[in-house]
Tab-separated table of C-alpha atoms in Angstrom:
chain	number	residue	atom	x	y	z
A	16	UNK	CA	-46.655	38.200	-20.764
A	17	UNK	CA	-49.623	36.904	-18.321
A	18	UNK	CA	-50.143	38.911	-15.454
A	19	UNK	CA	-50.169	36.884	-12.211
A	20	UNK	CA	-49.568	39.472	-9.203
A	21	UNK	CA	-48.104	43.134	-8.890
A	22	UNK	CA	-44.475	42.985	-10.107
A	23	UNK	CA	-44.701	39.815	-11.138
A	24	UNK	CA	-45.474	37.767	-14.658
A	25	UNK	CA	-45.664	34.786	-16.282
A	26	UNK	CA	-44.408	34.558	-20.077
A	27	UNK	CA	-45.619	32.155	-22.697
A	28	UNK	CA	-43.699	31.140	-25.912
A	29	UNK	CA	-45.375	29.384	-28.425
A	30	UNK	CA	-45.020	27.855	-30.999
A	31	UNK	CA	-46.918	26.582	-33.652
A	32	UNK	CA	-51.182	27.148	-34.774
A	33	UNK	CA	-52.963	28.004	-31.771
A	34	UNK	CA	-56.547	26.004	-31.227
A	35	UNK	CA	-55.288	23.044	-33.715
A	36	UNK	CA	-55.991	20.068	-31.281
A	37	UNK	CA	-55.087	20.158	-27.355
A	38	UNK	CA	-52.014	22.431	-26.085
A	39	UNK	CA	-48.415	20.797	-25.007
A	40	UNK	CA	-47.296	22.782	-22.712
A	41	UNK	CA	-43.592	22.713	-21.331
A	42	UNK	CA	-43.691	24.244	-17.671
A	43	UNK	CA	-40.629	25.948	-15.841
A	44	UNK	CA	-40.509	28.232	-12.974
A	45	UNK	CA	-38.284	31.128	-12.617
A	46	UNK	CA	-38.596	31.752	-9.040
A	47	UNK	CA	-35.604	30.081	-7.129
A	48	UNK	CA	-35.808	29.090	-2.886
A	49	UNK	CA	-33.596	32.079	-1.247
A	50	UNK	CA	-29.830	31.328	-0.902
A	51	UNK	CA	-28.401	31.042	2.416
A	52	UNK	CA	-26.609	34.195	3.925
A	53	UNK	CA	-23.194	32.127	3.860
A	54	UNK	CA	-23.334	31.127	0.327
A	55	UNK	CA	-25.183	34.040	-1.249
A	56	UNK	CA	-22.502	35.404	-3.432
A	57	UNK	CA	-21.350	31.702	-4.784
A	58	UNK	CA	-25.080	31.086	-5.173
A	59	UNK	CA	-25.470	33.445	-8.231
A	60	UNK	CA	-21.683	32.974	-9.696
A	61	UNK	CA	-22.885	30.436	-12.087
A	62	UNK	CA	-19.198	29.038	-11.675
A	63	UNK	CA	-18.555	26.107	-13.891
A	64	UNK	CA	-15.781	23.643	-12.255
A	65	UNK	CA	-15.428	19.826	-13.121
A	66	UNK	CA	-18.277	19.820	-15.931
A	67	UNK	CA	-20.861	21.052	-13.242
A	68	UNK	CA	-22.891	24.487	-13.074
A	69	UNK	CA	-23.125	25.998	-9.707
A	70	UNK	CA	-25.955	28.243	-8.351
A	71	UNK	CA	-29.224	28.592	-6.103
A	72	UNK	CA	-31.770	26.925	-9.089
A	73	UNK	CA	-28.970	25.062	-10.846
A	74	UNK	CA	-31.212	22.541	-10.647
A	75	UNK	CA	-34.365	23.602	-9.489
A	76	UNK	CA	-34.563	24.498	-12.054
A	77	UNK	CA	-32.971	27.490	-14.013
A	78	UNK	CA	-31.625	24.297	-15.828
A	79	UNK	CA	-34.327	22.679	-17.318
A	80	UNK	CA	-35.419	26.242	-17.943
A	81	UNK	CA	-32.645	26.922	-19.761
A	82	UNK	CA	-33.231	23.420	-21.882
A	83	UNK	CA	-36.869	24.160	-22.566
A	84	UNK	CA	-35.639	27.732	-24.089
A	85	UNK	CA	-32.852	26.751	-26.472
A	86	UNK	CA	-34.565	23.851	-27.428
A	87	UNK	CA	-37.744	26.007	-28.960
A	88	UNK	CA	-35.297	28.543	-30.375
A	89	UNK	CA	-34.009	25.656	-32.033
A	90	UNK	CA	-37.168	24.363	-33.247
A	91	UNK	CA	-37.674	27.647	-34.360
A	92	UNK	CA	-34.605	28.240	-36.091
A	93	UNK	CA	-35.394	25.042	-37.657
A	94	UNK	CA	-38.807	25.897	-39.269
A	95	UNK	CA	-40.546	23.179	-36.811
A	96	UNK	CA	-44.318	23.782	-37.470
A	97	UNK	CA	-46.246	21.127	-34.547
A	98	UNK	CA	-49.492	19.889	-35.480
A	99	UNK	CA	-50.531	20.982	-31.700
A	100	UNK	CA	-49.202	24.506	-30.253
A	101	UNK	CA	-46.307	23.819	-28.295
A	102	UNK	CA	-46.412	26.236	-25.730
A	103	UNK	CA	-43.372	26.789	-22.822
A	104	UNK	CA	-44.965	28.467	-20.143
A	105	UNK	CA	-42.631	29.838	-17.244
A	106	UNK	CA	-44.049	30.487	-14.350
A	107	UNK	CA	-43.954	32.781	-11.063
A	108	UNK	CA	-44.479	31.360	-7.398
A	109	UNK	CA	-43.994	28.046	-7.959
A	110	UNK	CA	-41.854	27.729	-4.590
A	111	UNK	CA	-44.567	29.810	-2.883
A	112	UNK	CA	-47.293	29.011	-0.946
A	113	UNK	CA	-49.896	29.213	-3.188
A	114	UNK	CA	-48.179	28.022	-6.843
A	115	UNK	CA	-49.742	31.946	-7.939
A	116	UNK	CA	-48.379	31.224	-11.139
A	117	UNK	CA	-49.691	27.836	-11.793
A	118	UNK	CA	-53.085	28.909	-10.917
A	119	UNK	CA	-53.063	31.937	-13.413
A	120	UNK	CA	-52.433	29.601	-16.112
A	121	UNK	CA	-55.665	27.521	-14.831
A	122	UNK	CA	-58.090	30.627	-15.845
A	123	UNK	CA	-55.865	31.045	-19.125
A	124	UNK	CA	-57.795	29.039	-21.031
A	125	UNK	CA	-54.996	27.395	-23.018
A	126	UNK	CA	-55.837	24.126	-21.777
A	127	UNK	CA	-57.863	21.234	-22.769
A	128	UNK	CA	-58.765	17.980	-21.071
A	129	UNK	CA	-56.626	16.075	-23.435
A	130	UNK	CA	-53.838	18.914	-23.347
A	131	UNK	CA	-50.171	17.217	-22.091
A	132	UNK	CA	-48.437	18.754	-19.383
A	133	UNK	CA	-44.445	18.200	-19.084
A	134	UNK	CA	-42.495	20.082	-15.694
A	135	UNK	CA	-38.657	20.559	-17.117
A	136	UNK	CA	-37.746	19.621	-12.968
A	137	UNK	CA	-34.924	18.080	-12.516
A	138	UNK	CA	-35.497	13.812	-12.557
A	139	UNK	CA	-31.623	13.149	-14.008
A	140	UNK	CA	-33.032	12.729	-17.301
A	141	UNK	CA	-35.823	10.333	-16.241
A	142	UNK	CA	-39.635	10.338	-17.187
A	143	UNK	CA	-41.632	10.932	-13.944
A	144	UNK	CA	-45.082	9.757	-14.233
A	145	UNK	CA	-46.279	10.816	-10.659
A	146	UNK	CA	-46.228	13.462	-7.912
A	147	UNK	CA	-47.091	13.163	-4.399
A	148	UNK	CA	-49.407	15.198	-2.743
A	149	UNK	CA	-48.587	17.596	0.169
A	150	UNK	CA	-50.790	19.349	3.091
A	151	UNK	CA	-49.003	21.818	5.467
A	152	UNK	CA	-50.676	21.554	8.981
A	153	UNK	CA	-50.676	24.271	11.456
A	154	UNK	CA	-51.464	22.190	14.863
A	155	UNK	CA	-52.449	24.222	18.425
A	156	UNK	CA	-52.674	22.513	21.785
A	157	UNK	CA	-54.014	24.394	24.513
A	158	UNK	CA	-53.654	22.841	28.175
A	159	UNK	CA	-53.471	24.545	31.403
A	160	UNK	CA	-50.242	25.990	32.896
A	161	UNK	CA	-49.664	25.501	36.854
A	162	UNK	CA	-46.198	25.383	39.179
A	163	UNK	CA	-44.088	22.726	37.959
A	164	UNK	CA	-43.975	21.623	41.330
A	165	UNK	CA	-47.395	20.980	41.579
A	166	UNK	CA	-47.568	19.763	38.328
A	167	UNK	CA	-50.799	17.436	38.767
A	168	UNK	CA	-52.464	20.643	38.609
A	169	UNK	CA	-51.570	21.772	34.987
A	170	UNK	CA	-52.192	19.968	31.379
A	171	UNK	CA	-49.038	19.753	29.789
A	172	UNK	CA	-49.634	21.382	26.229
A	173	UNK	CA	-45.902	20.192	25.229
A	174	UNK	CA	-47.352	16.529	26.199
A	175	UNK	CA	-50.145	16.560	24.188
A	176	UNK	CA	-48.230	17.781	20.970
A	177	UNK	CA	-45.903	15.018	21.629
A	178	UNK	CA	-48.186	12.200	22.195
A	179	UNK	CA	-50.149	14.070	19.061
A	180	UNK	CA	-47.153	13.636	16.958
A	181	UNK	CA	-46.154	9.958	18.107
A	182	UNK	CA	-50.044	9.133	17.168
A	183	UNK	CA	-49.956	10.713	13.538
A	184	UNK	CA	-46.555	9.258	13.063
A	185	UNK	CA	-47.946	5.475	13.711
A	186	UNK	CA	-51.256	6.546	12.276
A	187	UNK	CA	-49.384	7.584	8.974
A	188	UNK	CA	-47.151	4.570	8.685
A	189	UNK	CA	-49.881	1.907	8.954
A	190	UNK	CA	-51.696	3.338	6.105
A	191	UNK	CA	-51.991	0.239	3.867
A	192	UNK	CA	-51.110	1.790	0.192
A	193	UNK	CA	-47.291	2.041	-1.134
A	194	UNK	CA	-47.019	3.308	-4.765
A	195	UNK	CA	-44.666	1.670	-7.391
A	196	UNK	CA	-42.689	4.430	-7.846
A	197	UNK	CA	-42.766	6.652	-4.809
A	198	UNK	CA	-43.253	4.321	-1.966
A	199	UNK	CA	-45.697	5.833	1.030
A	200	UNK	CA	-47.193	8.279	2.811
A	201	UNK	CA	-44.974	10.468	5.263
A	202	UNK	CA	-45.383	12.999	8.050
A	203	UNK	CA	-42.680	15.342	9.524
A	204	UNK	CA	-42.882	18.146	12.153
A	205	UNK	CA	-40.851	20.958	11.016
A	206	UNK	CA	-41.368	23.477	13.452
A	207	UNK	CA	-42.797	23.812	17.098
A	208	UNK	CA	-42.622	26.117	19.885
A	209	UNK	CA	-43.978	25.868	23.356
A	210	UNK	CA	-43.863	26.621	26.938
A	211	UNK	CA	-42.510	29.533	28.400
A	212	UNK	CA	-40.050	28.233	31.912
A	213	UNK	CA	-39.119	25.409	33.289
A	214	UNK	CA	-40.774	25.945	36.560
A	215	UNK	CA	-43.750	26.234	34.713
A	216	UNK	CA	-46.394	23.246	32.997
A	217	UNK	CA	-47.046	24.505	29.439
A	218	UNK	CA	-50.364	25.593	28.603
A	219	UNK	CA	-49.660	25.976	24.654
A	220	UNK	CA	-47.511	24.519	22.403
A	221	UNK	CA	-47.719	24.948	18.607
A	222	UNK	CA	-46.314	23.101	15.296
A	223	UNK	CA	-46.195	22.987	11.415
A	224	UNK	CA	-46.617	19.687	10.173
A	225	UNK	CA	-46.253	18.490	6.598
A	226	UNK	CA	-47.991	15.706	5.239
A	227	UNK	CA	-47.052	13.801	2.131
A	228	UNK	CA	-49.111	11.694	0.447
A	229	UNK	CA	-49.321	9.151	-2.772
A	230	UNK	CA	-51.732	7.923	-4.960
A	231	UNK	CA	-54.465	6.998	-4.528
A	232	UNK	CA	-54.687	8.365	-1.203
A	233	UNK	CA	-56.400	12.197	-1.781
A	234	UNK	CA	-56.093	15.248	0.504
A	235	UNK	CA	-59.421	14.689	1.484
A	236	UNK	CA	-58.782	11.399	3.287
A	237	UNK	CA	-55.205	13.319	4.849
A	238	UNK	CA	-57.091	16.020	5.889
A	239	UNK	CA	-59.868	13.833	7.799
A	240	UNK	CA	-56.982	11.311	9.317
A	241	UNK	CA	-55.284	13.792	10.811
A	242	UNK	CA	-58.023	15.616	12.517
A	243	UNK	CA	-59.978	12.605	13.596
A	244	UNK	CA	-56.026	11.348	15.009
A	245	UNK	CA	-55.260	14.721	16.770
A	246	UNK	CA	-58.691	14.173	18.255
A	247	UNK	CA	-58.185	10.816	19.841
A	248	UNK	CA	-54.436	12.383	21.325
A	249	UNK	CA	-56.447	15.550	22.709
A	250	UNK	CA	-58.816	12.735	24.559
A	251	UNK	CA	-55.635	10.743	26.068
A	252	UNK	CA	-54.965	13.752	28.187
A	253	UNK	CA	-57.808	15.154	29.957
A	254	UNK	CA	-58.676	19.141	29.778
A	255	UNK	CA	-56.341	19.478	26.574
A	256	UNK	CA	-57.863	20.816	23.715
A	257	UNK	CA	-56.306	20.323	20.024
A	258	UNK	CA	-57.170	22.722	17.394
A	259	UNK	CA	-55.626	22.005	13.297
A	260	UNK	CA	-55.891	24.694	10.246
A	261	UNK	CA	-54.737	24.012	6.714
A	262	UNK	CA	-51.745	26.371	5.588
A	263	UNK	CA	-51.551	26.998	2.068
A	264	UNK	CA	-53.468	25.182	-0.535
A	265	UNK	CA	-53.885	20.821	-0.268
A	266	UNK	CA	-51.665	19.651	-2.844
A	267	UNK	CA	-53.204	16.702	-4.212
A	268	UNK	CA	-51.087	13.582	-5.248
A	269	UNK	CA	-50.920	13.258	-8.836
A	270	UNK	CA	-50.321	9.989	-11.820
A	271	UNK	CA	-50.227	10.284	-15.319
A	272	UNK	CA	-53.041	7.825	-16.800
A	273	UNK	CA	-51.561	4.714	-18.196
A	274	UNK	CA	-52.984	4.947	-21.425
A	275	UNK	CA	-51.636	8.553	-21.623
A	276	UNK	CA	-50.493	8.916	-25.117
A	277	UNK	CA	-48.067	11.545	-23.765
A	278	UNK	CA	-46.491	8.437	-22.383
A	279	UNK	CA	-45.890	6.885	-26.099
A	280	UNK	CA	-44.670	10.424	-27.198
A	281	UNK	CA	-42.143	10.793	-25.120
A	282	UNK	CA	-40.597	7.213	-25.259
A	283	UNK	CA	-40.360	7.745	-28.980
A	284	UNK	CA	-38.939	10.778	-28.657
A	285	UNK	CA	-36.484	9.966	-26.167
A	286	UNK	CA	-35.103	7.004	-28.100
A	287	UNK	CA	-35.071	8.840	-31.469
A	288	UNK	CA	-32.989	11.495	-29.190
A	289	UNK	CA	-30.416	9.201	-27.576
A	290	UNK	CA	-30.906	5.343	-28.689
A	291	UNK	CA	-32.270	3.998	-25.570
A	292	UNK	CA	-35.472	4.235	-23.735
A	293	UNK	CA	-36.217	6.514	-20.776
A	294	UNK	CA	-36.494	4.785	-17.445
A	295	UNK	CA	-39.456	5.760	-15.572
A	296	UNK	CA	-39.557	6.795	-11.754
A	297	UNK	CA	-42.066	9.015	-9.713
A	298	UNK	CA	-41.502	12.850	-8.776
A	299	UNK	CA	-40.655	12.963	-4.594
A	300	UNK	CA	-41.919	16.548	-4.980
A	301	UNK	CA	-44.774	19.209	-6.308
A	302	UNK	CA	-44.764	20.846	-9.839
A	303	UNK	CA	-46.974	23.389	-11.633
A	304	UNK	CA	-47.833	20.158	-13.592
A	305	UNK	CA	-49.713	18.935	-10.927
A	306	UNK	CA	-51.000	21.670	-9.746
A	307	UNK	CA	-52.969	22.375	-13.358
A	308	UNK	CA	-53.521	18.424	-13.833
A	309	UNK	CA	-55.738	18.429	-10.646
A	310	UNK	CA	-57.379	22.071	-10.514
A	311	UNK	CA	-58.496	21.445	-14.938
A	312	UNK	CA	-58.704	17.353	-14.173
A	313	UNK	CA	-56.065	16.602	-17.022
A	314	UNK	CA	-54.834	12.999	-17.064
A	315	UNK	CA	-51.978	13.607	-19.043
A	316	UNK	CA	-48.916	15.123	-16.848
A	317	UNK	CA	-45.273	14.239	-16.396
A	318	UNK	CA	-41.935	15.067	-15.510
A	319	UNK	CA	-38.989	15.209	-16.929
A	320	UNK	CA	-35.686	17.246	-17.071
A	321	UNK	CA	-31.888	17.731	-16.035
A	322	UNK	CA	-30.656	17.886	-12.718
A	323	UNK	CA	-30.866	15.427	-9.520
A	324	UNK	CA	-33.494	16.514	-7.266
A	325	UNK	CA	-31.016	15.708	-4.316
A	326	UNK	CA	-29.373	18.690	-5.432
A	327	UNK	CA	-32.644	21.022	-5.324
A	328	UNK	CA	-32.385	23.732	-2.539
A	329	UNK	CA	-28.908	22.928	-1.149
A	330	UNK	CA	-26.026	24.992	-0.692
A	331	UNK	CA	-24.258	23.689	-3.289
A	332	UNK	CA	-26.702	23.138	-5.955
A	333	UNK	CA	-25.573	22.242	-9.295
A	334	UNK	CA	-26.345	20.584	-12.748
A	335	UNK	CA	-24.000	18.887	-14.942
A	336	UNK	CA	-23.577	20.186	-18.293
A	337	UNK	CA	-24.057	16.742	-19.894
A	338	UNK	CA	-27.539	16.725	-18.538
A	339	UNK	CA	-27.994	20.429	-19.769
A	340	UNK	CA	-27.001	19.380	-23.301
A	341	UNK	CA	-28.633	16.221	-23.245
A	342	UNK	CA	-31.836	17.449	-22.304
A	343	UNK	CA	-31.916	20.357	-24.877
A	344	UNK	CA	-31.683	16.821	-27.620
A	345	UNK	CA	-34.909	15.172	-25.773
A	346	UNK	CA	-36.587	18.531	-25.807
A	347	UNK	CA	-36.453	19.391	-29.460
A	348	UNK	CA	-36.569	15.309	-30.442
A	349	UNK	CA	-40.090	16.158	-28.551
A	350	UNK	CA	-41.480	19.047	-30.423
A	351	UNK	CA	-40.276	17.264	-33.874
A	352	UNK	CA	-42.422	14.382	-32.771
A	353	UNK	CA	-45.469	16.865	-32.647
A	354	UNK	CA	-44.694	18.543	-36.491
């Protein structure tokens, strides 16, 4: 057990000598998204109906959990000594603001520079070779409230977010790089609030954005585009006055190096396991993987387990048990490949 926070641990099985060449480390969280109050009793049934497993994490990702831990009981029960620790780490937090988890492994000290990092998320059985990055914005716009009949008197607040918004949303989609895998950069607004009548001109209005971001763009140059754009809105309306904090930690985007010989050892793998090679595809999403590649600088991270993440988070979140088998063959086709 690692302590991470009160109540709350993560747990490391390894297997193999310790310090005998650079860690592989299998990562899967155990903390799920809540279930919705009108599904909550369905979400933790773990009915199976027409070869599929039902259930909040189905996917994300009590399933590639699952795979990671038969698969080292079965390298286990097999006398499978790796050359390299093999180490599955599952983690706390990884749905949570701050990846608490994640970081605690950081200060563990397991890892090398040259240590591989493999997320059991849910890709359908694919190898994911990149993340994107993520920054959670929380955006204030202050204007001046008057009489809506006299509205020439006021600074619409409401306004400013909106022209704001309409700015970072052009700003965002003329941004010149598009990745091979996971296409370009994105930004949503998932939650305002604003105003108080409507007799009256809004003097504040507030909202969360999320931007997403792909290599090589860095959270750096997000952070800086959307201040400097929320800047040039606040100027378009006289006596408004824009003010942006960071929620959260920047989640910087993330590729595996192309030279990565992680790459090499998992197509091997992977065809020794099922006769074909693995196609590769980037990760729409964050992982712990990504989070440790980028805080320890390791250039060796990927993704790969059962599931669709279309399914993650929805109400009816599932994972076939074809996947759930299949994945358990990659997994210990992958720690044979280490002995």
């Amino acid at each position: 057990r690692m302590p991470v926070t009160e109540g709350r641990d993560n747990l490391l099985i390894r297997l193999g000598a310790p310090k005998n060449g650079p860690s592989v480390l299998w990562l899967a969280h155990i903390d799920t998204v809540p279930a919705e109050a009108q599904c909550k009793d369905a979400a933790f049934s773990g009915e199976v109906r027409d070869g599929k497993l039902y259930g909040r994490g189905a996917a994300d990702m009590k399933g590639g959990l699952a795979a990671g831990l038969i698969a080292m009981a079965n390298l286990r029960a097999a006398g499978v000594q790796p050359r390299r620790e093999l180490i599955l780490a599952v983690t706390v937090d990884e749905e949570g603001e701050n990846l608490l988890g994640a970081r605690a492994l950081c200060r563990s000290g397991l890892f090398e520079k040259d240590s591989w990092l493999l997320a059991l998320e849910p890709t359908s059985l694919n190898l994911a070779l990149a993340h994107k990055g993520e920054i959670w914005f929380d955006v204030a716009a202050q204007g001046r409230a008057a009489h809506a009949g006299r509205a020439y008197l006021g600074v619409d607040a409401i306004h400013g977010m909106a022209v704001a918004i309409d700015r970072l949303k052009t700003a965002v989609a003329e941004l010149p790089e598009e990745h091979t895998t996971l296409g370009r950069a994105l930004i949503s607004a998932g939650w305002i609030q604003g105003g108080t009548s409507p007799s009256m001109v809004a003097d504040r209005c507030q909202a969360h954005l999320d931007l997403v971001l792909v290599p090589p763009q860095t959270t750096d140059f997000g952070i800086h585009l959307v201040r400097k754009t929320l800047q040039e809105a606040a100027a378009h309306l006289p006596g408004l006055a824009i003010e942006c904090e960071i929620m959260g930690e920047p989640l910087q985007p993330v590729e595996c190096a192309a030279d990565s010989p992680l790459i090499s050892w998992f197509h091997k793998a992977y065809k020794e396991a099922t006769g074909t090679a693995p196609t590769t595809i980037g990760f729409e999403a964050y992982t712990d993987a990504a989070v440790i590649a980028t805080e320890l600088e390791i250039s060796h991270s990927a993704v790969f387990g059962p599931g669709n993440l279309a399914q993650a988070h929805s109400v009816e979140e599932y994972v076939t048990l074809e996947q759930l088998i299949s994945a358990v063959r990659i997994l210990e086709s992958l720690g044979r490949e280490l002995a």
